[in-house]
């Protein structure tokens, strides 16, 4: 006699009481909640950093714009005075930092939108592009002013430029502080650009 073996298939029902479709929806919701929390945290930090950069930019513009010193002695024909508007580079610095400060004020509503809607990519991308433009302007103004401040402190014997900070100490102290504040704003813009780039990458 020949014996035939029969293969038996046993269907085992799923042990989970949650349907497969519903489970996937719950997992997606959990993942979206974690991502939303991350993006909201980045947006809040972005907003605070913009406030700090705004204060730094306005402080730089105000300090440079009020830098003025007149020596207590003068002659019949000359009065020894140093002011920021004597140098076009310092004038450019004041204007540029004013523009940067104005941009930061206008960018705050967009930063708030990113807090309210952390998954929105359009306002984040717009801020990234404009932040890079503002960073370029801020860096150019701060670097140009820093070169003049260096000459004011050290002079240049090859071009017969004398160091004036020994006579105009208060003036040099103010313009140096303005340049430091300007570079502080540059550093904050760099962090803002990196934050926006990372946030966009994780969308």
XYZ file of C-alpha atoms in Angstrom, residues 48-167:
120
model
C 15.272 83.740 21.578
C 18.462 83.828 19.538
C 16.926 86.415 17.202
C 16.092 88.623 20.176
C 19.690 88.367 21.394
C 21.052 89.147 17.920
C 18.683 92.119 17.666
C 19.960 93.536 20.955
C 23.564 93.005 19.859
C 23.026 94.649 16.449
C 21.212 97.670 17.879
C 23.835 98.041 20.617
C 26.590 97.988 17.979
C 24.839 100.629 15.848
C 24.033 102.850 18.835
C 27.535 102.621 20.313
C 29.217 103.413 17.008
C 26.730 106.168 16.215
C 27.438 107.969 19.480
C 31.229 107.641 19.360
C 32.554 111.174 19.497
C 35.406 112.741 21.426
C 36.915 116.232 21.455
C 40.269 116.856 23.076
C 40.330 119.570 25.755
C 42.992 121.605 23.954
C 42.862 123.352 20.591
C 44.710 125.952 18.555
C 43.558 129.043 16.761
C 42.917 127.076 13.575
C 42.404 123.473 14.679
C 40.163 121.619 17.088
C 41.116 118.019 17.733
C 38.005 115.894 17.403
C 37.244 112.317 16.422
C 33.804 111.125 15.367
C 32.437 108.066 13.626
C 31.176 110.130 10.670
C 34.742 111.186 9.893
C 35.287 107.719 8.416
C 33.020 106.240 5.693
C 33.740 102.735 7.004
C 32.192 103.558 10.365
C 29.229 105.176 8.623
C 28.741 102.003 6.617
C 28.907 100.005 9.841
C 26.140 102.064 11.466
C 23.895 101.797 8.386
C 24.535 98.077 7.947
C 23.859 97.250 11.590
C 20.687 99.335 11.426
C 19.536 97.314 8.412
C 20.386 94.058 10.179
C 18.491 95.172 13.268
C 15.470 96.132 11.159
C 15.536 92.748 9.435
C 15.662 90.950 12.779
C 12.571 92.840 13.953
C 10.702 91.872 10.778
C 11.824 88.253 11.083
C 10.310 87.779 14.543
C 6.725 87.168 13.262
C 8.028 84.452 10.909
C 9.869 82.878 13.817
C 6.621 82.878 15.806
C 4.881 81.145 12.873
C 7.543 78.423 13.070
C 6.715 77.976 16.778
C 2.962 77.747 16.167
C 3.361 75.527 13.090
C 6.618 73.623 13.668
C 6.116 71.369 10.622
C 5.845 74.303 8.180
C 8.920 74.350 5.937
C 8.211 77.477 3.856
C 8.784 80.127 6.585
C 11.851 78.255 7.806
C 13.349 78.212 4.306
C 12.590 81.934 3.855
C 14.326 82.747 7.142
C 17.324 80.639 6.122
C 17.796 82.562 2.858
C 17.337 85.990 4.459
C 19.565 85.071 7.414
C 22.400 84.268 5.013
C 21.984 87.669 3.323
C 21.945 89.451 6.686
C 24.950 87.414 7.850
C 26.911 88.513 4.771
C 26.112 92.197 5.359
C 26.858 91.941 9.066
C 30.191 90.216 8.472
C 31.281 92.726 5.830
C 30.478 95.722 8.034
C 32.097 94.254 11.152
C 35.252 93.160 9.319
C 35.691 96.558 7.631
C 35.199 98.398 10.923
C 37.603 96.018 12.683
C 40.345 96.899 10.175
C 39.941 100.615 10.916
C 39.905 99.982 14.667
C 43.143 98.017 14.325
C 44.759 100.942 12.525
C 43.471 103.335 15.177
C 45.129 101.253 17.883
C 48.365 100.336 16.127
C 48.769 102.664 13.147
C 50.784 101.789 10.053
C 54.310 103.084 9.700
C 54.495 102.200 5.989
C 51.668 104.583 5.129
C 52.404 107.113 7.901
C 49.074 106.406 9.600
C 49.438 107.303 13.240
C 47.769 105.460 16.090
C 45.180 107.852 17.495
C 43.947 105.784 20.424
C 46.624 107.192 22.711
C 44.968 110.592 22.343
